[in-house]
Short mmCIF file of C-alpha atoms and ligand atoms in Angstrom, two decimals:
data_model
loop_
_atom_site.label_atom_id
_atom_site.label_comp_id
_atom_site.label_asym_id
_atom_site.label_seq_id
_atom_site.Cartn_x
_atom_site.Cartn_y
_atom_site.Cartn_z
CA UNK A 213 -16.45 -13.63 43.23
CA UNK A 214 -14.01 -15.83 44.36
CA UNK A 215 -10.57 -16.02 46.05
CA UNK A 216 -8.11 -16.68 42.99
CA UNK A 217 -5.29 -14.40 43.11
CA UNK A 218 -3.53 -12.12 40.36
CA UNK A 219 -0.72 -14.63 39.75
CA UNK A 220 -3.21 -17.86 39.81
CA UNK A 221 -5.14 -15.55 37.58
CA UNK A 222 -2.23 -14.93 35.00
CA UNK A 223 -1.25 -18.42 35.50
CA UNK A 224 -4.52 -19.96 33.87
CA UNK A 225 -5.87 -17.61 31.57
CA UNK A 226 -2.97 -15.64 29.68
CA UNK A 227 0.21 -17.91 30.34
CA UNK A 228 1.16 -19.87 27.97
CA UNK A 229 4.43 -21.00 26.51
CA UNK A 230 5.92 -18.57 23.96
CA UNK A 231 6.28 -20.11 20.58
CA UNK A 232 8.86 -17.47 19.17
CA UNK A 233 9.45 -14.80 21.79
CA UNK A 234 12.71 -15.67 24.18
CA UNK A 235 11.32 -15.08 27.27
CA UNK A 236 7.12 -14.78 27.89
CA UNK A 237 4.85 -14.30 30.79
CA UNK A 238 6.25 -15.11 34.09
CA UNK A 239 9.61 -12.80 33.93
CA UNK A 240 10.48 -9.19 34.82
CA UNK A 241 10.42 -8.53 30.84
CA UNK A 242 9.91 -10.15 27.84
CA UNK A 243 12.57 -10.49 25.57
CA UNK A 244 11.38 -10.55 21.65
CA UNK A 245 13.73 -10.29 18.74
CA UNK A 246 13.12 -8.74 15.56
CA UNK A 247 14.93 -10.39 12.27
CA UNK A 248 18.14 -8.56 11.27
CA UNK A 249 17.39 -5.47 8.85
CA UNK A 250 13.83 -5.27 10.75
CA UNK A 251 12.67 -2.19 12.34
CA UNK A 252 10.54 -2.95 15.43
CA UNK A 253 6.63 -1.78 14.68
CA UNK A 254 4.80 -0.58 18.17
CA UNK A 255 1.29 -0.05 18.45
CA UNK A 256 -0.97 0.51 22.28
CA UNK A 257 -4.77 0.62 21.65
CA UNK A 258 -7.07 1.05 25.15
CA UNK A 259 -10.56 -0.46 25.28
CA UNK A 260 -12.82 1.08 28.29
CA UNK A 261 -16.36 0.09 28.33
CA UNK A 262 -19.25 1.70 27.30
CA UNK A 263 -16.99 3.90 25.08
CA UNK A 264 -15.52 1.65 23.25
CA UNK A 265 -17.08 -1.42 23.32
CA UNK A 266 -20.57 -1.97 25.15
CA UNK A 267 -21.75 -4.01 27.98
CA UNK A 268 -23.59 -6.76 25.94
CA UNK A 269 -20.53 -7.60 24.09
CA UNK A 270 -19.82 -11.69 24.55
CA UNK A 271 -16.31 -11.94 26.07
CA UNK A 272 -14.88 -14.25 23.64
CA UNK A 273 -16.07 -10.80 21.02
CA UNK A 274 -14.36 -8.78 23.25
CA UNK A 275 -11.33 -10.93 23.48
CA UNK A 276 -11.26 -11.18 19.71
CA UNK A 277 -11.75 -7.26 19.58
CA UNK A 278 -9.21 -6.17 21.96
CA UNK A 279 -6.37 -7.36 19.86
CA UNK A 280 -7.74 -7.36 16.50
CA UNK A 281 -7.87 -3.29 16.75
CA UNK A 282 -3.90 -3.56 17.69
CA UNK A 283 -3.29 -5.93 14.43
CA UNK A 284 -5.00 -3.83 12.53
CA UNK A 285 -2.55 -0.64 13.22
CA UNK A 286 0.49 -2.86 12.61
CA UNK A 287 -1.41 -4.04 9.24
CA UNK A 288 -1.67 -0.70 8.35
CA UNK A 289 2.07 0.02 9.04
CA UNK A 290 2.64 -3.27 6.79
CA UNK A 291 4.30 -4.52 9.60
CA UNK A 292 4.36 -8.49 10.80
CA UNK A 293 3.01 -9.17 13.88
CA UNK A 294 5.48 -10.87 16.61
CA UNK A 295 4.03 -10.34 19.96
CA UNK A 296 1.93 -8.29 22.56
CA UNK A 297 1.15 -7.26 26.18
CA UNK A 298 -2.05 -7.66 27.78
CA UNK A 299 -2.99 -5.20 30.50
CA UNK A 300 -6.41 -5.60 32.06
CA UNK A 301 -8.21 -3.99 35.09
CA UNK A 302 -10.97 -6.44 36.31
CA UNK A 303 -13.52 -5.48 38.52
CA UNK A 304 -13.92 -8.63 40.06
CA UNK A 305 -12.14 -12.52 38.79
CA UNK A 306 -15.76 -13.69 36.87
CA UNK A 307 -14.70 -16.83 35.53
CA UNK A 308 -17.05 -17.27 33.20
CA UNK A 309 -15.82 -14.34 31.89
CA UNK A 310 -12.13 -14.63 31.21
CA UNK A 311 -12.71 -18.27 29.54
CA UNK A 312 -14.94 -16.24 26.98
CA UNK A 313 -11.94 -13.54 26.82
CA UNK A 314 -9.34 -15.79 27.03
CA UNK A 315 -10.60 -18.10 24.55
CA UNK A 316 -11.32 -15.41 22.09
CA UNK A 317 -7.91 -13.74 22.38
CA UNK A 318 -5.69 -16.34 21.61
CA UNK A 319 -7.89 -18.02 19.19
CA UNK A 320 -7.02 -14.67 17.31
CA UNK A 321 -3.39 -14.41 18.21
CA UNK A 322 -3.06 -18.05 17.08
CA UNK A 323 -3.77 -17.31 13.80
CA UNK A 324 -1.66 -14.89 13.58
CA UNK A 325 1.29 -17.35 15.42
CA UNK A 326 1.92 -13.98 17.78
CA UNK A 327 2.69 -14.92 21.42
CA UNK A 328 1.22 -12.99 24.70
CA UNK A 329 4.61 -12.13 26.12
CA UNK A 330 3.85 -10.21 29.67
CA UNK A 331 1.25 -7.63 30.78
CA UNK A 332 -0.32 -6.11 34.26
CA UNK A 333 -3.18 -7.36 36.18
CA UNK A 334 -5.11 -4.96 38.56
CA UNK A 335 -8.84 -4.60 40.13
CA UNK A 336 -10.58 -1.83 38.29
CA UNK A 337 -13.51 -0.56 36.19
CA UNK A 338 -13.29 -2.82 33.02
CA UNK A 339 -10.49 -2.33 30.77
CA UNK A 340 -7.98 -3.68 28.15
CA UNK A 341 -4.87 -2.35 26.95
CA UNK A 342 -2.97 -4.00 24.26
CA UNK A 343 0.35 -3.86 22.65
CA UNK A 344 1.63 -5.36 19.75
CA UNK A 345 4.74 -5.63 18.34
CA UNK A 346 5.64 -6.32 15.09
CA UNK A 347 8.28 -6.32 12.37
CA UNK A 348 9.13 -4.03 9.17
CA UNK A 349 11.93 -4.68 6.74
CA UNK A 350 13.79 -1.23 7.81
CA UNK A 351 12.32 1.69 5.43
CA UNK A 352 9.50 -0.40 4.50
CA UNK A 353 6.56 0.67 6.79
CA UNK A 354 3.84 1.99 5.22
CA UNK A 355 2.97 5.28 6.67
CA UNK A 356 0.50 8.41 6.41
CA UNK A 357 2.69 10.89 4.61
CA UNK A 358 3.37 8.97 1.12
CA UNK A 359 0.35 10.08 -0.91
CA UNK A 360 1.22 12.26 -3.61
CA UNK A 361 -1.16 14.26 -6.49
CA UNK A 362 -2.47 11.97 -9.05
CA UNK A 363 -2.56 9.17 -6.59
CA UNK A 364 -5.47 7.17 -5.78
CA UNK A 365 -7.43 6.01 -2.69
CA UNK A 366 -8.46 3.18 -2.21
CA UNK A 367 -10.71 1.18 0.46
CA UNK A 368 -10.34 -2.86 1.34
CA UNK A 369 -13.80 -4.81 2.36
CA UNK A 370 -16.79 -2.54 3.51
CA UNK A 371 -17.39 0.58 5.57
CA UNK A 372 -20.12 1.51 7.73
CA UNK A 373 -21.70 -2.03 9.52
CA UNK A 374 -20.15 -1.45 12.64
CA UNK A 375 -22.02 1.97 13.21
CA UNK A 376 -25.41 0.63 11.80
CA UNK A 377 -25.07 -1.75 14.56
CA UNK A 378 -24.24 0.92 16.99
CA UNK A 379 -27.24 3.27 15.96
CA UNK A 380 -29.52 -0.01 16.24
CA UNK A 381 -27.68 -0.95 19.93
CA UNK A 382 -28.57 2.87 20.57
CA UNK A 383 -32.10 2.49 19.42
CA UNK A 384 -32.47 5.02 16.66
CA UNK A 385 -31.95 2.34 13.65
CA UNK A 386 -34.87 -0.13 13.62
CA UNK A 387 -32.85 -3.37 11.85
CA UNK A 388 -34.40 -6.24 11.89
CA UNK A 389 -33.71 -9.14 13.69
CA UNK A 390 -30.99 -10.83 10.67
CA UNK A 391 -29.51 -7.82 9.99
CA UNK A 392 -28.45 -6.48 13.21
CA UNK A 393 -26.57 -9.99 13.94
CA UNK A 394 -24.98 -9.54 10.40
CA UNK A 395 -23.84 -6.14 10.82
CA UNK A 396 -22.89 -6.48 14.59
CA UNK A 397 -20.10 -9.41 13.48
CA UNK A 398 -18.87 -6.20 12.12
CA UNK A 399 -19.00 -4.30 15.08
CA UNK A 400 -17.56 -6.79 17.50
CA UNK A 401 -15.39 -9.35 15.82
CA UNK A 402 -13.71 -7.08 12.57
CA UNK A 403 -11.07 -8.47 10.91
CA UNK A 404 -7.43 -7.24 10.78
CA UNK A 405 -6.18 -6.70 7.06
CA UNK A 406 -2.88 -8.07 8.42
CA UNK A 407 -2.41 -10.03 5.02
CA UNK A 408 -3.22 -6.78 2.87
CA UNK A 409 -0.93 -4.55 5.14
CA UNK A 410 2.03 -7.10 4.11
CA UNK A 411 0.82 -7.42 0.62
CA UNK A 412 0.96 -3.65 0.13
CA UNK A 413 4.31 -3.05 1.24
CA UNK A 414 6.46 -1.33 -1.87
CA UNK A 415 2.98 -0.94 -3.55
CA UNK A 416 1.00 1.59 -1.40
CA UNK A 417 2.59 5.10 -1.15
CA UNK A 418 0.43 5.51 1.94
CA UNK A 419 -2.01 3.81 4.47
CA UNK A 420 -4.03 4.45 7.62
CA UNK A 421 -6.69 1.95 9.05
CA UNK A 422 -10.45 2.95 9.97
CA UNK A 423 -10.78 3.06 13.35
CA UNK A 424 -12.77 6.59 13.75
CA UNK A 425 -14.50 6.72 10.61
CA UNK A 426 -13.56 7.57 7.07
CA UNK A 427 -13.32 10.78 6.82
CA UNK A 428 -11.03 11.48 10.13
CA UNK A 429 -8.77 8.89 8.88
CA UNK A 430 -8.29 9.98 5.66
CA UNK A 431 -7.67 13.44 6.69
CA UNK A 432 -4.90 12.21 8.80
CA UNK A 433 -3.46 10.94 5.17
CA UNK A 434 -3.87 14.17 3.75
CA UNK A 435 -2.53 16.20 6.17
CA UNK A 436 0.52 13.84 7.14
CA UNK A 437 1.26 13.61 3.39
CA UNK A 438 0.10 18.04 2.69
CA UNK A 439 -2.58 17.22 0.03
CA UNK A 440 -6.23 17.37 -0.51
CA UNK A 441 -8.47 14.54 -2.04
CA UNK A 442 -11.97 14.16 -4.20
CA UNK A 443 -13.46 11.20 -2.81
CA UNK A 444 -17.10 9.75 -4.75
CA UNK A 445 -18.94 8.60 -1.72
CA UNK A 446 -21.09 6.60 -4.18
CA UNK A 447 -18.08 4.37 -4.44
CA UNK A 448 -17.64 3.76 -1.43
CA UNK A 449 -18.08 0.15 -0.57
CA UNK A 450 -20.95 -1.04 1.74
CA UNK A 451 -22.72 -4.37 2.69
CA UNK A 452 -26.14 -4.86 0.94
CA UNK A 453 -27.74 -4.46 4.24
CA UNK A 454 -26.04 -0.87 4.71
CA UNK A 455 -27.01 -0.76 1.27
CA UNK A 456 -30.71 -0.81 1.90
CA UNK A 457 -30.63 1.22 4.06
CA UNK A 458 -31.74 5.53 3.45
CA UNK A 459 -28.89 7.05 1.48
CA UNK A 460 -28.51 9.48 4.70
CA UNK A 461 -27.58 6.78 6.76
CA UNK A 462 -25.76 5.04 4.18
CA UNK A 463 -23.49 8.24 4.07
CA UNK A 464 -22.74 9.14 8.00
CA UNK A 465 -22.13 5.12 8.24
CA UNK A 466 -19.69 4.67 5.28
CA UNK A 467 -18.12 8.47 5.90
CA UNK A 468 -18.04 8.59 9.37
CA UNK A 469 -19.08 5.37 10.82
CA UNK A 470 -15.96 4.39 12.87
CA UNK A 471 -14.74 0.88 14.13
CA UNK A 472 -14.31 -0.67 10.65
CA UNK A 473 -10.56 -1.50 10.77
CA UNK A 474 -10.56 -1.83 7.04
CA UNK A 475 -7.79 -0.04 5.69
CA UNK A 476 -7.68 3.42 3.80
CA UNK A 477 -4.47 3.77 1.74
CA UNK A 478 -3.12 5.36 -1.58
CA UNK A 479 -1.10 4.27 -4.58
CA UNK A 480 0.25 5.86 -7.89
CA UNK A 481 -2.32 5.08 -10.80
CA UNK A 482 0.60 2.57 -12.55
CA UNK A 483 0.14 0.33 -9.98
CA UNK A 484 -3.32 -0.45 -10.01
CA UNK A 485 -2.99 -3.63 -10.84
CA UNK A 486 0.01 -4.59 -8.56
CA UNK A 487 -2.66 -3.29 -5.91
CA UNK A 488 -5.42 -6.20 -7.05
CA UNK A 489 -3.08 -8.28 -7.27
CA UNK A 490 -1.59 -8.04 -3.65
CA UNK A 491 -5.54 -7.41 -2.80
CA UNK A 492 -6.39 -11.04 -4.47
CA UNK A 493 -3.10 -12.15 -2.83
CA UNK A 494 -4.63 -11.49 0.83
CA UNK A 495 -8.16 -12.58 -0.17
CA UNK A 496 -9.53 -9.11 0.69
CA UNK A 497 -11.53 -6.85 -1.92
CA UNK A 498 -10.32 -3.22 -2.66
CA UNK A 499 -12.10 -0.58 -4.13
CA UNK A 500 -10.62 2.68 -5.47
CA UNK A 501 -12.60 5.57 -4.42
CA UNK A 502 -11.12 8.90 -5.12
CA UNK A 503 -7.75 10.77 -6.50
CA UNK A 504 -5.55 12.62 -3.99
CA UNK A 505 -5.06 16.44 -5.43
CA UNK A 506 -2.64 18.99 -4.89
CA UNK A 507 -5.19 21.64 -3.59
CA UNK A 508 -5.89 21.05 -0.06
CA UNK A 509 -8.90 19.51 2.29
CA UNK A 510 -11.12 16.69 1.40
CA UNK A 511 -14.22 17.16 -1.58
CA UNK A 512 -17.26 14.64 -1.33
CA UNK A 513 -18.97 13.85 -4.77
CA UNK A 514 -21.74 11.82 -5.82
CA UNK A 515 -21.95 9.85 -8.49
CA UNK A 516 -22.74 12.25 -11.20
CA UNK A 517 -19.91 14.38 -9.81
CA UNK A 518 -22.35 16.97 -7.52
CA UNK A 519 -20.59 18.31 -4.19
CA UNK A 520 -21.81 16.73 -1.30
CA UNK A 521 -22.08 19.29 1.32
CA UNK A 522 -23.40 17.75 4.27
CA UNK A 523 -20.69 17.63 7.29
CA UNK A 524 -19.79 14.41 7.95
CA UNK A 525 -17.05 15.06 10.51
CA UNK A 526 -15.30 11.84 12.07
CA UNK A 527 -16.06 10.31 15.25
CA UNK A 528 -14.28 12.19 17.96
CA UNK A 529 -13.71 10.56 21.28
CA UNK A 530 -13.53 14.32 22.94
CA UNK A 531 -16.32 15.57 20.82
CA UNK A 532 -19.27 13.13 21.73
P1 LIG B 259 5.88 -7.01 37.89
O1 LIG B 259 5.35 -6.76 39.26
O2 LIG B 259 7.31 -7.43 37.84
O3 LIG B 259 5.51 -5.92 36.92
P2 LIG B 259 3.63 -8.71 37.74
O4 LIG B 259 3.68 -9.30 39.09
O5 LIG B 259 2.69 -7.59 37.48
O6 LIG B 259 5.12 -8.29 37.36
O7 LIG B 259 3.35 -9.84 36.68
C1 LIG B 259 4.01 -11.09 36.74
C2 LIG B 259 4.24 -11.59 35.34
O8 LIG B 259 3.00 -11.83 34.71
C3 LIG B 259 5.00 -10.64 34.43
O9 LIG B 259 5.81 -11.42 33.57
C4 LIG B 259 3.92 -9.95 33.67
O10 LIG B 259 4.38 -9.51 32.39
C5 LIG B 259 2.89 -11.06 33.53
N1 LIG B 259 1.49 -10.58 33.46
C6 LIG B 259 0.79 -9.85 34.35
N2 LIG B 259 -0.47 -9.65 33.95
C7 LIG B 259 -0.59 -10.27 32.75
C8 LIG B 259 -1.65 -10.44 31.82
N3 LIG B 259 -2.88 -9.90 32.00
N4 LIG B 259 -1.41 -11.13 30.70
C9 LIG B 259 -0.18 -11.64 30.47
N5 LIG B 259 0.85 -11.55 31.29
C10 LIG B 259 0.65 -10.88 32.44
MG1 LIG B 260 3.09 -5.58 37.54
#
């Protein structure tokens, strides 16, 4: 504990001079300007621990984390990224800590050139709300409601690490010393598919990204857009750790895992290729997994084209 105060707080860990907002930290407001012709993209994501991210996480992770799951909605909008708001509630100032947060935040906010623009400091239990702003050329955003019959789904990177590292945090997954630090990267430091969200724009009829697991997400394609989907959950991609894993597991991680903030989208069969191209573009592997159908709900096949029936549901906040 010491004595530093909110503002000498604010002052040496989160302001810093705004490279393309107007006005930044320090103000009543922040004043950012979209481009003319762009539509303002607006996304809040709240991180509270132990349901969201747990206590062994390394600050500079959770740093890293707490905006990269805010890029990654704006990616899946196919929006740019301009600028966000940090609000934190600290239980007490632990240095050590905000260096490690700090340091991990705007490492990831300077590679994306986006500027922390204002926020709201308070003694609390631990938590971090983000927002981000970002730009759209007006009419452009990708959203959930594009995906039509015929179309097909497609996945970027892998699903699934994050929750194998979970269930091996949580002790029922026995992983091995290598393979939990591979698949916890995952888990704590995922990458936004900011370039793919751009790339996709005019090119994707819809997208969502994977934040509660497959399945969930998807469905909020299908109903947003009124259509059904056959997915082959042998398709879907996975690491070659999940990939050793039990097919069980392999399934409830890839269809359900959550936290994988990869992103889920759609796109008529004729542009296939635009999609690898825009996929090669942003240096981020796609895989097409399914066909979006007219009849409603979502079908699981295998491989050899056998129903899956087990119920995979997503990861519900409300339900577990
Ligand atoms: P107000 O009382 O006017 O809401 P505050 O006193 O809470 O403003 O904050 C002072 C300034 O510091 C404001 O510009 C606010 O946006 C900014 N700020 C507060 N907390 C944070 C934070 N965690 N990160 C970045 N900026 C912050
Ligand atoms: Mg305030």
């Amino acid at each position: 504990m010491t004595t530093i105060g909110e503002f000498e707080l604010i002052e040496r860990w989160f302001a810093r001079a705004p490279r393309r907002a107007a006005l930044g930290v320090g103000d009543d407001c922040a004043l950012i300007a979209p481009a003319p012709g762009q539509q303002l993209a607006v996304s809040t994501d709240l991180l509270v621990e132990g349901r969201h991210f747990l206590a062994t996480v390394s600050p500079d992770r959770l740093g890293h984390k707490a905006l990269a799951v805010n890029l990654s909605d704006l990616a899946a909008c196919g929006a740019a990224p301009l600028a966000y708001t940090l609000a934190l509630a600290l239980p007490q100032v632990d240095e050590r800590f905000l260096d490690g947060f700090a340091r991990g935040l705007h490492a990831l906010a300077d590679r994306h050139r986006i500027d922390l623009v204002g926020g709201d400091t308070t003694r609390g239990p631990l938590a971090i709300a983000i927002t981000v702003f970002g730009e759209v050329p007006a009419g452009a955003a990708l959203r959930r409601s594009g995906a039509r019959p015929g179309h097909t789904v497609w996945v970027s990177g892998t699903l699934g690490d994050a929750r194998l590292a979970l269930e091996g945090f949580r002790g029922n997954v026995d992983l091995d010393g290598g393979v939990l630090q591979r698949v916890r990267r995952a888990m704590e430091i995922p990458e936004p598919r900011v370039g793919l969200g751009l790339a996709l724009r005019g090119i994707a009829s819809s997208a969502v990204d994977v934040s509660d697991g497959f399945v969930g997400d998807l469905g909020h394609v299908l109903k947003a857009s009124s259509v059904g989907a056959t997915v082959d959950v042998d398709a879907l991609p996975r690491s070659g750790d999940l990939g050793s894993r039990p097919v069980g597991e392999q399934r409830l991680c890839t269809l359900a895992g959550g936290d994988d903030y990869e992103l889920v989208f759609t796109a008529s069969p004729d542009a296939a290729l635009r999609v690898r191209e825009a996929a090669a573009q942003a240096g981020v592997a796609v895989t097409a997994v399914g066909r979006i159908d007219s009849e409603r709900g979502l079908r699981l096949i295998d491989g050899a084209g056998r129903a899956v029936d087990e119920a995979y549901a997503a990861f519900d906040h409300f339900r577990s």
